Amino acid sequence: MKIIATHWKGLLSLLFGVLVALFWALGARELINYQEQYQMFLFTPDYFWQRFTTPGGLVDWIAEFLTQFNYHYVAGSVILGLLFMLMQILTARLCARHGLADRWYALTFVPAILLLAYMGNADVMPSFLIALIVLEGLMLGWDKVQGLKRGTRAVILTIALIFAYDFFGAVSLSFGLYVIVYEWTRKDEYTPTKTIFSASVVFLIALMIYEVVQNTPYPLYRILGGLNYFRYPTAIPKMQIVLMILIPLWPLLGNGLSNASSKQSFRTKLVGLTTWVVVVLGGAAWVHVSFDTLANKLIEYDFLVRTQSWDKLINKGLKAAATGEEMTPLEVSCINLALSQKGELCDRLFEFYQNGGQGLFPNFTRDMLSPVSTAELFYSIGMVNDCERFMFEAQQAIPNFRRSGRLSRRIIECEVINGHYVVARKLLHELQHTLFYKAWAKQMLATLDSPKREEIINSNPVYGQLRRWQVTKDFLFSDREMDQMLGLLYTHDHTNRNAYEYLMAYELLQIDMPRFMQYYALGQYAGYTDHIPYAIQQGLLYDWTRRHNSFQGMPYSIDPQWQQAMGRFIEIYMRDKHDPALSQPPLGTTFWSYALVKEQQQQKKEKSQPIY
């Protein structure tokens, strides 16, 4: 108890750091992965110099060095926990130097909590966190030189402002704000001295900005807002500006909340306790809301694809289907990929929410996220060139012009499968300078340099199979004719069952029964031994009953359970096509229910069209 009473502040800071680390590791590991995925830190002098010569580049280089450890999310979570704990400790020390009473200690956590909530936007760069920590370090350093002579302080201030922007970026402007406000809130300083210090800060900052504008190609708004604090160079979020203003002003709360430090009334104790409750509960709610966004959900789906967490993806799809939640094509395509990898795509297709052919192959979007999961899908079915094209487009779409270790590795694998070894070697030499892709790059280079190179690659269970599956004849890719692309894949190699099941699923989701029946015959080469996939059986029954009044003479191997289910569906449909039983399990998880819903949606769309 004595240790707790003596070191309670330090213990609270440690607890905060642990909770933040656990939050990242257990609740936001996909964002940990996302930050690592869209950078490729190189241990080369050129890479360091490229960052260092950019305003604020030192902070950027440090942040990227730390972010590479996100490759192992536990290490990345621990690092973030330590950084947030350091930020809170610096805030507490700054507030204490301004006389903040202990009962208001909860307020020292507010800036760190606000930043944590802000980082719910995955495009907030870790360099902003590092820059704010550096800012608080500069503020604390300025506090500690107040006992020096005015001239000495002026020299220190000049040096700090001159070098701060080059090394740390736009937070140096926040440091200048802190110096001005701090000087004017001092009671032991003469007004002329305050005026001189304030004017000096404004002059030095203006001179620094002018120099940067003259010698760099960056627009003024980026110079003032920071070059590498946000991934998109065309935007500076309002919350970033708020934090850059709030943090230099926050410690000054102590000037107003220190007078009550000697009062120990019940009322002041109650106010202090209420402050803790508001900070903890309000902060937790704000962080939850900030991270619970559609963008982060899409990032999570891509993360599950990268880690091949197929069961988790399927469980997420089942949960969404049970709650009636509508999903984006990207989410649906990831779940369908998981079903395909588990060999269950055409058995369980309609147990999940489906939104047409886009739920298998989402439309191409020129951004850095959506093409990645689609590229992994192409890779899994043998469309190697399309996988490489989508990965390349995703890498080129990274807004801050970084490279990606994950995307580069997949591009290299595609080049190796295609036999383009010169290009593969060039990219592998670059990956050799990374930390976590280095071992794989060396192993791949050894393979390419081996006299038995072709034998090794062809015997690889992944590369060899994809080489056999890949279509060797030239053809034009068309995302509007994916069934023809899949047909080419499957007829090229009948062992590619993935391509056949995607082909049949595509026709079912498009409700294109003529083509479905046309391609169905190719299934004789797919090697089904115990049963025809259930979704295909449902499609066959659907097509048969559209042209016949009974199941007699049906030439397909249909399980009796599906014949009985189709009979019940028709009976209920003839009685009331809006009966809830048609959209609820077990009948609601069939192709027939999906086709009925599509028909009803089309009718509503036609009725809502204007007459002229």
Coordinates of C-alpha atoms in Angstrom, one line a residue:
M1 CA 0.0 0.0 0.0
K2 CA 2.9 2.4 0.8
I3 CA 4.3 1.8 -2.7
I4 CA 0.9 2.6 -4.3
A5 CA 0.5 5.7 -2.2
T6 CA 4.0 6.9 -3.1
H7 CA 4.1 5.9 -6.8
W8 CA 0.4 6.0 -7.8
K9 CA 1.0 8.4 -10.7
G10 CA 3.6 6.2 -12.2
L11 CA 1.5 3.1 -11.7
L12 CA -1.5 4.8 -13.4
S13 CA 0.8 5.7 -16.4
L14 CA 2.0 2.2 -16.6
L15 CA -1.6 0.9 -16.5
F16 CA -2.5 3.3 -19.3
G17 CA 0.4 2.0 -21.4
V18 CA -0.6 -1.6 -20.8
L19 CA -4.3 -0.9 -21.7
V20 CA -3.3 0.9 -24.9
A21 CA -1.0 -2.0 -25.9
L22 CA -3.8 -4.5 -25.2
F23 CA -6.2 -2.4 -27.2
W24 CA -4.0 -2.4 -30.3
A25 CA -3.1 -6.0 -29.9
L26 CA -6.7 -7.3 -29.3
G27 CA -9.0 -4.7 -30.8
A28 CA -7.1 -3.0 -33.6
R29 CA -4.4 -5.4 -34.8
E30 CA -5.7 -4.9 -38.4
L31 CA -4.7 -1.2 -38.2
I32 CA -1.3 -2.3 -36.8
N33 CA -0.9 -4.4 -39.9
Y34 CA -2.3 -1.6 -42.2
Q35 CA 0.4 0.8 -41.1
E36 CA 3.2 -1.7 -41.8
Q37 CA 1.7 -2.9 -45.0
Y38 CA 1.9 0.5 -46.7
Q39 CA 5.6 1.3 -46.0
M40 CA 8.8 -0.5 -46.7
F41 CA 11.6 0.7 -44.4
L42 CA 15.0 0.2 -45.9
F43 CA 18.3 0.0 -44.0
T44 CA 20.2 2.0 -46.5
P45 CA 22.0 5.4 -46.4
D46 CA 20.0 6.7 -49.4
Y47 CA 16.7 5.9 -47.7
F48 CA 17.8 7.7 -44.6
W49 CA 19.0 10.7 -46.5
Q50 CA 15.8 10.8 -48.6
R51 CA 13.8 11.1 -45.4
F52 CA 16.2 13.4 -43.5
T53 CA 16.4 16.0 -46.3
T54 CA 12.6 16.5 -46.1
P55 CA 11.2 19.0 -43.6
G56 CA 10.3 16.9 -40.5
G57 CA 12.0 13.9 -42.1
L58 CA 13.8 12.8 -38.9
V59 CA 10.5 12.2 -37.1
D60 CA 9.3 10.4 -40.3
W61 CA 12.3 8.1 -40.4
I62 CA 12.0 7.3 -36.7
A63 CA 8.3 6.5 -37.1
E64 CA 8.9 4.2 -40.1
F65 CA 11.7 2.4 -38.2
L66 CA 9.3 1.7 -35.4
T67 CA 6.3 0.9 -37.6
Q68 CA 8.2 -1.9 -39.4
F69 CA 7.9 -3.9 -36.1
N70 CA 4.1 -4.0 -36.7
Y71 CA 4.9 -7.0 -38.9
H72 CA 4.5 -8.8 -35.6
Y73 CA 1.5 -7.1 -34.2
V74 CA 2.4 -7.9 -30.6
A75 CA 5.7 -6.0 -30.9
G76 CA 3.9 -3.1 -32.7
S77 CA 1.3 -3.0 -29.9
V78 CA 3.9 -2.9 -27.2
I79 CA 5.8 0.0 -29.0
L80 CA 2.6 2.0 -29.3
G81 CA 1.7 1.3 -25.7
L82 CA 5.1 2.7 -24.6
L83 CA 4.8 5.7 -26.9
F84 CA 1.4 6.7 -25.5
M85 CA 2.6 6.1 -22.0
L86 CA 5.5 8.4 -22.7
M87 CA 3.2 11.1 -24.1
Q88 CA 1.0 10.9 -21.0
I89 CA 4.0 11.1 -18.6
L90 CA 5.4 14.2 -20.5
T91 CA 1.9 15.8 -20.3
A92 CA 1.8 15.1 -16.6
R93 CA 5.2 16.6 -16.0
L94 CA 4.3 19.7 -18.0
C95 CA 1.1 20.1 -16.1
A96 CA 2.8 19.6 -12.8
R97 CA 5.4 22.4 -13.6
H98 CA 2.4 24.7 -14.1
G99 CA 1.0 23.7 -10.7
L100 CA -1.8 21.3 -11.6
A101 CA -3.3 19.9 -8.4
D102 CA -3.2 16.1 -8.0
R103 CA -6.9 15.8 -7.9
W104 CA -6.9 16.9 -11.5
Y105 CA -4.4 14.2 -12.6
A106 CA -7.0 12.6 -14.8
L107 CA -6.7 15.5 -17.1
T108 CA -3.2 14.6 -18.0
F109 CA -4.5 11.6 -19.9
V110 CA -6.8 13.7 -22.1
P111 CA -4.3 14.6 -24.9
A112 CA -3.2 11.0 -25.3
I113 CA -6.8 9.7 -25.3
L114 CA -7.7 12.3 -28.0
L115 CA -4.7 11.2 -30.1
L116 CA -5.6 7.6 -29.7
A117 CA -9.2 8.3 -30.9
Y118 CA -7.8 10.3 -33.8
M119 CA -5.7 7.3 -34.8
G120 CA -8.9 5.5 -35.4
N121 CA -8.4 7.0 -38.8
A122 CA -6.0 4.6 -40.3
D123 CA -4.4 7.2 -42.5
V124 CA -3.0 9.1 -39.5
M125 CA 0.7 8.4 -39.6
P126 CA 2.6 7.2 -36.6
S127 CA 5.0 10.1 -37.3
F128 CA 2.3 12.4 -35.9
L129 CA 2.5 10.6 -32.6
I130 CA 6.3 10.8 -32.5
A131 CA 6.1 14.5 -33.5
L132 CA 3.8 15.3 -30.6
I133 CA 6.1 13.5 -28.1
V134 CA 9.0 15.5 -29.5
L135 CA 6.9 18.7 -29.1
E136 CA 6.2 17.9 -25.4
G137 CA 9.9 17.3 -25.0
L138 CA 10.7 20.7 -26.4
M139 CA 8.1 22.3 -24.2
L140 CA 9.5 20.6 -21.1
G141 CA 13.0 21.6 -22.1
W142 CA 11.9 25.2 -22.4
D143 CA 10.4 25.1 -18.9
K144 CA 13.8 23.9 -17.6
V145 CA 15.8 26.7 -19.1
Q146 CA 13.7 29.4 -17.4
G147 CA 16.4 29.9 -14.7
L148 CA 19.0 30.9 -17.3
K149 CA 19.7 34.5 -18.4
R150 CA 17.5 36.1 -21.0
G151 CA 20.3 36.2 -23.6
T152 CA 21.0 32.5 -23.1
R153 CA 17.4 31.6 -23.4
A154 CA 17.1 33.7 -26.6
V155 CA 20.0 31.8 -28.2
I156 CA 18.5 28.4 -27.2
L157 CA 15.1 29.5 -28.5
T158 CA 16.7 30.6 -31.8
I159 CA 18.6 27.4 -32.3
A160 CA 15.5 25.3 -31.3
L161 CA 13.2 27.0 -33.8
I162 CA 15.7 26.9 -36.6
F163 CA 16.3 23.2 -36.4
A164 CA 13.0 22.0 -35.0
Y165 CA 11.1 22.4 -38.3
D166 CA 13.8 20.6 -40.4
F167 CA 14.0 17.7 -37.9
F168 CA 10.5 17.5 -36.5
G169 CA 8.1 19.3 -38.9
A170 CA 5.2 21.6 -38.3
V171 CA 5.0 20.8 -34.5
S172 CA 7.8 23.5 -34.2
L173 CA 5.0 26.0 -34.9
S174 CA 3.2 24.6 -31.9
F175 CA 6.3 24.9 -29.9
G176 CA 6.5 28.6 -30.9
L177 CA 2.8 29.0 -29.7
Y178 CA 3.8 27.4 -26.3
V179 CA 6.7 29.8 -25.9
I180 CA 4.5 32.9 -26.6
V181 CA 1.7 31.8 -24.3
Y182 CA 4.1 30.7 -21.6
E183 CA 5.9 34.0 -21.6
W184 CA 2.7 36.0 -21.4
T185 CA 1.4 33.9 -18.5
R186 CA 4.5 34.4 -16.4
K187 CA 4.1 36.9 -13.5
D188 CA 7.8 37.3 -12.9
E189 CA 8.7 38.7 -16.3
Y190 CA 8.6 42.3 -17.5
T191 CA 6.2 43.2 -20.3
P192 CA 9.0 44.4 -22.7
T193 CA 10.8 41.1 -22.3
K194 CA 7.6 39.2 -23.1
T195 CA 7.1 41.4 -26.1
I196 CA 10.6 40.8 -27.4
F197 CA 10.4 37.1 -27.0
S198 CA 7.0 36.9 -28.7
A199 CA 8.2 39.1 -31.6
S200 CA 11.3 37.0 -31.9
V201 CA 9.3 33.8 -32.1
V202 CA 7.0 35.2 -34.8
F203 CA 9.9 36.5 -36.8
L204 CA 11.9 33.3 -36.6
I205 CA 8.9 31.2 -37.6
A206 CA 8.0 33.5 -40.5
L207 CA 11.6 33.4 -41.7
M208 CA 11.7 29.6 -41.4
I209 CA 8.4 29.3 -43.4
Y210 CA 9.7 31.6 -46.1
E211 CA 12.9 29.6 -46.4
V212 CA 11.0 26.3 -46.7
V213 CA 8.6 27.8 -49.3
Q214 CA 11.5 29.1 -51.4
N215 CA 13.5 25.8 -51.3
T216 CA 10.8 23.1 -51.4
P217 CA 8.0 22.4 -53.9
Y218 CA 5.4 22.0 -51.1
P219 CA 2.3 24.3 -50.9
L220 CA 2.0 26.6 -47.9
Y221 CA -0.9 24.6 -46.3
R222 CA 1.3 21.5 -46.1
I223 CA 4.2 23.4 -44.7
L224 CA 1.9 24.7 -41.9
G225 CA 0.1 21.5 -41.3
G226 CA 2.9 19.0 -41.6
L227 CA 4.2 16.9 -44.6
N228 CA 4.1 13.4 -43.2
Y229 CA 1.5 13.5 -40.4
F230 CA -1.4 12.3 -42.6
R231 CA -1.2 9.8 -45.5
Y232 CA -3.1 11.9 -48.0
P233 CA -1.1 15.0 -49.0
T234 CA -4.2 16.9 -50.2
A235 CA -5.9 17.0 -46.8
I236 CA -5.2 18.1 -43.3
P237 CA -7.8 16.8 -40.9
K238 CA -9.3 19.3 -38.4
M239 CA -8.4 17.0 -35.5
Q240 CA -4.8 17.3 -36.4
I241 CA -4.9 21.1 -36.2
V242 CA -6.9 20.8 -32.9
L243 CA -4.2 18.6 -31.3
M244 CA -1.4 20.8 -32.6
I245 CA -3.0 23.7 -30.8
L246 CA -4.4 21.9 -27.8
I247 CA -1.2 20.2 -26.7
P248 CA 0.9 23.4 -26.2
L249 CA -2.0 25.0 -24.3
W250 CA -3.1 22.0 -22.2
P251 CA -0.3 22.2 -19.5
L252 CA -1.4 25.8 -18.8
L253 CA -4.5 24.4 -17.2
G254 CA -2.4 24.1 -14.1
N255 CA -2.3 27.9 -13.8
G256 CA -6.1 27.9 -13.2
L257 CA -6.5 24.5 -11.4
S258 CA -3.7 24.9 -8.9
N259 CA -5.4 27.3 -6.5
A260 CA -7.7 24.7 -5.1
S261 CA -4.8 22.3 -4.3
S262 CA -4.9 23.1 -0.6
K263 CA -8.7 22.6 -0.2
Q264 CA -9.8 19.1 0.8
S265 CA -13.6 19.6 1.0
F266 CA -16.0 16.9 0.1
R267 CA -17.1 19.0 -2.9
T268 CA -13.6 19.2 -4.4
K269 CA -13.1 15.5 -3.9
L270 CA -16.3 14.7 -5.6
V271 CA -15.4 17.0 -8.5
G272 CA -12.0 15.1 -8.8
L273 CA -13.7 11.7 -8.8
T274 CA -16.2 12.9 -11.4
T275 CA -13.3 14.1 -13.6
W276 CA -11.9 10.5 -13.5
V277 CA -15.2 9.0 -14.4
V278 CA -15.7 11.4 -17.3
V279 CA -12.2 11.0 -18.7
V280 CA -12.2 7.2 -18.4
L281 CA -15.8 6.5 -19.7
G282 CA -15.9 9.4 -22.1
G283 CA -12.5 8.5 -23.5
A284 CA -13.3 4.8 -23.9
A285 CA -16.6 5.7 -25.7
W286 CA -14.9 8.2 -28.0
V287 CA -12.1 5.7 -28.9
H288 CA -14.7 3.0 -29.6
V289 CA -16.7 5.2 -31.9
S290 CA -13.6 6.5 -33.7
F291 CA -12.4 3.0 -34.5
D292 CA -15.8 1.5 -35.3
T293 CA -16.0 2.7 -38.9
L294 CA -16.7 1.1 -42.3
A295 CA -13.1 1.9 -43.5
N296 CA -11.7 0.0 -40.5
K297 CA -14.0 -2.9 -41.2
L298 CA -12.7 -3.2 -44.8
I299 CA -9.2 -3.0 -43.5
E300 CA -10.0 -5.9 -41.1
Y301 CA -11.3 -8.0 -43.9
D302 CA -8.1 -7.5 -45.9
F303 CA -6.1 -8.3 -42.8
L304 CA -7.9 -11.6 -42.4
V305 CA -7.2 -12.4 -46.0
R306 CA -3.5 -11.6 -45.6
T307 CA -3.3 -13.9 -42.5
Q308 CA -5.5 -16.5 -44.2
S309 CA -7.9 -16.5 -41.3
W310 CA -10.6 -18.3 -43.3
D311 CA -12.6 -19.5 -40.4
K312 CA -12.8 -16.0 -38.9
L313 CA -14.0 -14.6 -42.2
I314 CA -16.7 -17.2 -42.5
N315 CA -17.9 -16.6 -38.9
K316 CA -18.1 -12.9 -39.6
G317 CA -20.2 -13.7 -42.7
L318 CA -22.5 -15.9 -40.7
K319 CA -22.9 -13.2 -38.1
A320 CA -23.8 -10.6 -40.7
A321 CA -26.3 -13.0 -42.4
A322 CA -28.0 -13.7 -39.0
T323 CA -28.4 -10.0 -38.3
G324 CA -29.5 -9.1 -41.8
E325 CA -26.5 -6.7 -42.2
E326 CA -25.8 -5.5 -45.7
M327 CA -22.2 -5.8 -46.8
T328 CA -20.0 -4.1 -49.3
P329 CA -18.8 -6.1 -52.4
L330 CA -15.3 -6.1 -50.9
E331 CA -16.5 -7.8 -47.6
V332 CA -18.6 -10.3 -49.5
S333 CA -15.7 -11.2 -51.9
C334 CA -13.4 -11.8 -48.9
I335 CA -15.9 -14.2 -47.4
N336 CA -16.4 -16.0 -50.7
L337 CA -12.6 -16.3 -51.0
A338 CA -12.6 -17.9 -47.6
L339 CA -15.3 -20.3 -48.6
S340 CA -13.3 -21.2 -51.7
Q341 CA -10.1 -21.8 -49.8
K342 CA -12.1 -24.1 -47.5
G343 CA -13.6 -25.9 -50.5
E344 CA -17.1 -24.8 -49.5
L345 CA -17.9 -22.0 -52.0
C346 CA -20.6 -23.8 -54.0
D347 CA -21.9 -25.7 -51.0
R348 CA -22.5 -22.8 -48.7
L349 CA -22.7 -19.8 -51.1
F350 CA -26.2 -18.8 -50.2
E351 CA -25.8 -19.1 -46.4
F352 CA -24.2 -15.7 -46.7
Y353 CA -25.3 -12.3 -47.8
Q354 CA -24.6 -11.9 -51.6
N355 CA -24.8 -8.9 -53.8
G356 CA -24.4 -10.3 -57.3
G357 CA -21.2 -10.9 -59.3
Q358 CA -19.5 -8.0 -57.5
G359 CA -19.5 -10.1 -54.4
L360 CA -17.1 -12.4 -56.2
F361 CA -15.1 -9.9 -58.2
P362 CA -15.5 -6.3 -56.9
N363 CA -15.3 -3.6 -59.5
F364 CA -11.8 -2.2 -59.8
T365 CA -11.2 1.0 -57.8
R366 CA -8.1 3.0 -58.1
D367 CA -7.1 3.0 -54.4
M368 CA -4.6 1.2 -52.3
L369 CA -6.9 -1.1 -50.4
S370 CA -9.7 -2.6 -52.4
P371 CA -7.5 -4.1 -55.3
V372 CA -5.4 -6.0 -52.8
S373 CA -8.0 -8.5 -51.6
T374 CA -9.2 -8.9 -55.2
A375 CA -5.6 -9.5 -56.3
E376 CA -5.3 -12.3 -53.7
L377 CA -8.4 -13.8 -55.1
F378 CA -7.0 -13.8 -58.6
Y379 CA -3.8 -15.3 -57.3
S380 CA -5.8 -18.2 -55.7
I381 CA -7.5 -19.2 -58.9
G382 CA -4.4 -18.9 -61.2
M383 CA -5.0 -15.4 -62.8
V384 CA -1.4 -14.5 -62.0
N385 CA -1.0 -11.5 -64.4
D386 CA -4.2 -9.9 -63.1
C387 CA -3.0 -10.4 -59.5
E388 CA 0.2 -8.6 -60.4
R389 CA -1.6 -5.8 -62.2
F390 CA -3.9 -5.2 -59.2
M391 CA -1.1 -5.3 -56.7
F392 CA 0.9 -2.9 -58.8
E393 CA -2.0 -0.5 -59.1
A394 CA -2.6 -0.6 -55.3
Q395 CA 1.1 0.2 -54.7
Q396 CA 1.0 3.1 -57.1
A397 CA -2.1 4.4 -55.5
I398 CA -0.4 4.8 -52.0
P399 CA -1.0 8.6 -51.5
N400 CA 2.2 9.4 -49.8
F401 CA 4.3 7.6 -52.5
R402 CA 5.6 4.9 -50.1
R403 CA 6.3 1.3 -51.2
S404 CA 4.8 -1.8 -49.6
G405 CA 6.7 -4.9 -48.5
R406 CA 3.6 -7.1 -48.7
L407 CA 2.6 -5.9 -52.2
S408 CA 6.2 -6.0 -53.5
R409 CA 6.5 -9.6 -52.3
R410 CA 3.4 -10.7 -54.2
I411 CA 4.5 -8.9 -57.3
I412 CA 7.9 -10.7 -57.1
E413 CA 6.1 -14.0 -56.8
C414 CA 4.0 -13.3 -59.9
E415 CA 7.2 -12.4 -61.8
V416 CA 8.8 -15.6 -60.7
I417 CA 5.8 -17.7 -61.7
N418 CA 5.9 -16.0 -65.1
G419 CA 9.7 -16.6 -65.5
H420 CA 10.6 -12.9 -65.4
Y421 CA 13.7 -13.4 -63.3
V422 CA 15.5 -10.2 -64.1
V423 CA 12.7 -8.1 -62.8
A424 CA 12.2 -10.4 -59.8
R425 CA 15.9 -10.1 -58.9
K426 CA 15.8 -6.3 -59.0
L427 CA 12.9 -6.2 -56.6
L428 CA 14.4 -8.9 -54.4
H429 CA 17.6 -6.8 -54.0
E430 CA 15.4 -4.0 -52.6
L431 CA 13.7 -6.4 -50.2
Q432 CA 17.1 -7.5 -48.9
H433 CA 17.4 -4.2 -47.1
T434 CA 14.3 -4.7 -45.0
L435 CA 14.1 -6.4 -41.6
F436 CA 11.2 -8.9 -41.9
Y437 CA 11.2 -9.6 -45.6
K438 CA 15.0 -10.1 -45.8
A439 CA 15.1 -13.8 -45.1
W440 CA 12.5 -14.6 -47.7
A441 CA 14.3 -12.4 -50.3
K442 CA 17.6 -14.2 -49.7
Q443 CA 15.9 -17.6 -50.0
M444 CA 14.2 -16.6 -53.3
L445 CA 17.5 -15.2 -54.7
A446 CA 19.2 -18.4 -53.9
T447 CA 16.5 -20.3 -55.8
L448 CA 16.9 -18.0 -58.8
D449 CA 20.7 -18.5 -58.8
S450 CA 20.4 -22.3 -58.5
P451 CA 21.2 -24.4 -61.6
K452 CA 18.0 -26.4 -60.7
R453 CA 15.9 -23.2 -60.6
E454 CA 13.1 -24.4 -62.9
E455 CA 12.8 -27.8 -61.0
I456 CA 12.7 -26.1 -57.7
I457 CA 10.0 -23.6 -58.8
N458 CA 7.9 -26.2 -60.6
S459 CA 8.0 -28.5 -57.5
N460 CA 6.9 -25.7 -55.2
P461 CA 3.3 -26.6 -54.1
V462 CA 2.1 -23.0 -54.8
Y463 CA 4.3 -21.7 -57.6
G464 CA 4.2 -24.9 -59.5
Q465 CA 0.4 -25.3 -59.3
L466 CA -0.1 -21.7 -60.4
R467 CA 2.2 -22.2 -63.4
R468 CA 0.1 -25.1 -64.5
W469 CA -3.2 -23.3 -63.9
Q470 CA -2.2 -20.1 -65.7
V471 CA -3.5 -19.6 -69.2
T472 CA -0.6 -19.3 -71.6
K473 CA -2.5 -17.9 -74.5
D474 CA -3.0 -14.1 -74.9
F475 CA -6.5 -12.8 -74.2
L476 CA -8.0 -9.5 -73.2
F477 CA -9.1 -9.2 -69.6
S478 CA -12.7 -8.0 -69.2
D479 CA -14.2 -7.6 -65.7
R480 CA -17.7 -7.5 -67.5
E481 CA -17.1 -11.0 -68.8
M482 CA -15.6 -12.8 -65.9
D483 CA -17.4 -16.0 -66.7
Q484 CA -15.4 -16.2 -70.0
M485 CA -12.2 -15.5 -68.1
L486 CA -13.0 -18.3 -65.7
G487 CA -14.0 -20.6 -68.5
L488 CA -10.6 -20.1 -70.1
L489 CA -8.9 -20.9 -66.9
Y490 CA -10.8 -24.1 -66.2
T491 CA -10.6 -25.5 -69.8
H492 CA -6.9 -24.8 -69.7
D493 CA -6.5 -27.1 -66.7
H494 CA -9.3 -29.2 -65.3
T495 CA -7.6 -29.6 -61.9
N496 CA -8.4 -26.0 -61.2
R497 CA -11.6 -26.7 -59.3
N498 CA -11.5 -23.2 -57.8
A499 CA -12.0 -21.6 -61.2
Y500 CA -14.9 -24.0 -62.0
E501 CA -16.7 -23.2 -58.7
Y502 CA -16.1 -19.4 -59.1
L503 CA -17.5 -19.8 -62.6
M504 CA -20.7 -21.6 -61.5
A505 CA -21.1 -19.2 -58.5
Y506 CA -20.8 -16.2 -60.8
E507 CA -23.6 -17.5 -63.1
L508 CA -25.8 -18.2 -60.2
L509 CA -25.3 -14.8 -58.6
Q510 CA -25.9 -13.2 -62.0
I511 CA -29.0 -15.5 -62.4
D512 CA -27.8 -16.2 -65.9
M513 CA -29.4 -19.7 -66.2
P514 CA -28.6 -20.3 -69.9
R515 CA -24.9 -19.9 -69.3
F516 CA -25.1 -21.7 -66.0
M517 CA -26.5 -24.8 -67.8
Q518 CA -23.9 -24.3 -70.6
Y519 CA -21.0 -24.4 -68.2
Y520 CA -22.5 -27.0 -65.8
A521 CA -21.4 -29.8 -68.2
L522 CA -17.8 -28.9 -67.5
G523 CA -18.2 -30.2 -64.0
Q524 CA -17.7 -33.8 -65.1
Y525 CA -13.9 -33.0 -65.0
A526 CA -14.0 -31.4 -61.6
G527 CA -13.6 -34.7 -59.7
Y528 CA -16.7 -34.5 -57.6
T529 CA -17.2 -38.0 -56.0
D530 CA -19.8 -37.8 -53.2
H531 CA -22.2 -35.1 -54.3
I532 CA -22.7 -32.1 -56.7
P533 CA -22.2 -28.9 -54.7
Y534 CA -25.4 -27.9 -53.1
A535 CA -25.7 -24.4 -54.7
I536 CA -25.3 -26.0 -58.1
Q537 CA -28.0 -28.6 -57.2
Q538 CA -30.3 -25.7 -56.3
G539 CA -29.5 -24.0 -59.6
L540 CA -30.3 -27.2 -61.5
L541 CA -33.6 -27.6 -59.7
Y542 CA -34.5 -23.9 -60.4
D543 CA -33.8 -24.3 -64.1
W544 CA -35.7 -27.6 -64.3
T545 CA -38.9 -26.3 -62.6
R546 CA -39.0 -23.3 -64.9
R547 CA -39.5 -25.7 -67.8
H548 CA -41.2 -28.7 -66.2
N549 CA -44.2 -29.3 -63.9
S550 CA -42.5 -32.2 -61.9
F551 CA -39.2 -33.7 -61.0
Q552 CA -39.8 -36.8 -63.1
G553 CA -37.2 -37.4 -65.8
M554 CA -34.7 -35.0 -64.3
P555 CA -31.2 -36.2 -65.5
Y556 CA -29.2 -34.7 -62.6
S557 CA -28.0 -36.3 -59.3
I558 CA -30.0 -34.2 -56.9
D559 CA -30.2 -35.1 -53.2
P560 CA -33.8 -35.9 -52.1
Q561 CA -33.5 -33.2 -49.4
W562 CA -33.2 -30.5 -52.0
Q563 CA -36.1 -31.8 -54.1
Q564 CA -38.3 -31.7 -51.0
A565 CA -37.0 -28.2 -50.1
M566 CA -37.8 -27.0 -53.6
G567 CA -41.3 -28.5 -53.4
R568 CA -41.9 -26.6 -50.1
F569 CA -40.5 -23.4 -51.6
I570 CA -42.8 -23.7 -54.6
E571 CA -45.8 -24.5 -52.5
I572 CA -45.3 -21.5 -50.2
Y573 CA -44.4 -19.2 -53.1
M574 CA -47.7 -20.1 -55.0
R575 CA -49.6 -19.3 -51.8
D576 CA -47.8 -16.0 -50.9
K577 CA -44.6 -15.0 -52.5
H578 CA -44.1 -12.5 -49.7
D579 CA -44.2 -15.2 -47.0
P580 CA -41.4 -14.6 -44.5
A581 CA -40.6 -18.3 -44.6
L582 CA -39.1 -17.8 -48.1
S583 CA -36.5 -15.4 -46.8
Q584 CA -35.7 -17.2 -43.5
P585 CA -33.7 -20.4 -42.9
P586 CA -33.8 -23.1 -44.1
L587 CA -35.4 -21.9 -47.4
G588 CA -33.9 -18.4 -47.1
T589 CA -30.4 -19.8 -47.5
T590 CA -31.0 -21.2 -51.0
F591 CA -30.5 -20.0 -54.5
W592 CA -34.2 -19.8 -55.0
S593 CA -34.6 -17.3 -52.2
Y594 CA -31.8 -15.2 -53.6
A595 CA -33.4 -15.2 -57.0
L596 CA -36.8 -14.2 -55.5
V597 CA -35.2 -11.3 -53.6
K598 CA -33.5 -10.1 -56.8
E599 CA -36.8 -10.3 -58.7
Q600 CA -38.6 -8.3 -56.0
Q601 CA -35.8 -5.7 -56.0
Q602 CA -36.0 -5.3 -59.7
Q603 CA -39.8 -4.9 -59.6
K604 CA -39.4 -2.1 -57.0
K605 CA -36.7 -0.4 -59.1
E606 CA -38.9 -0.5 -62.2
K607 CA -41.9 1.0 -60.3
S608 CA -39.7 3.8 -58.9
Q609 CA -38.5 4.9 -62.3
P610 CA -39.9 8.2 -63.6
I611 CA -42.4 8.0 -66.4
Y612 CA -40.6 10.7 -68.4

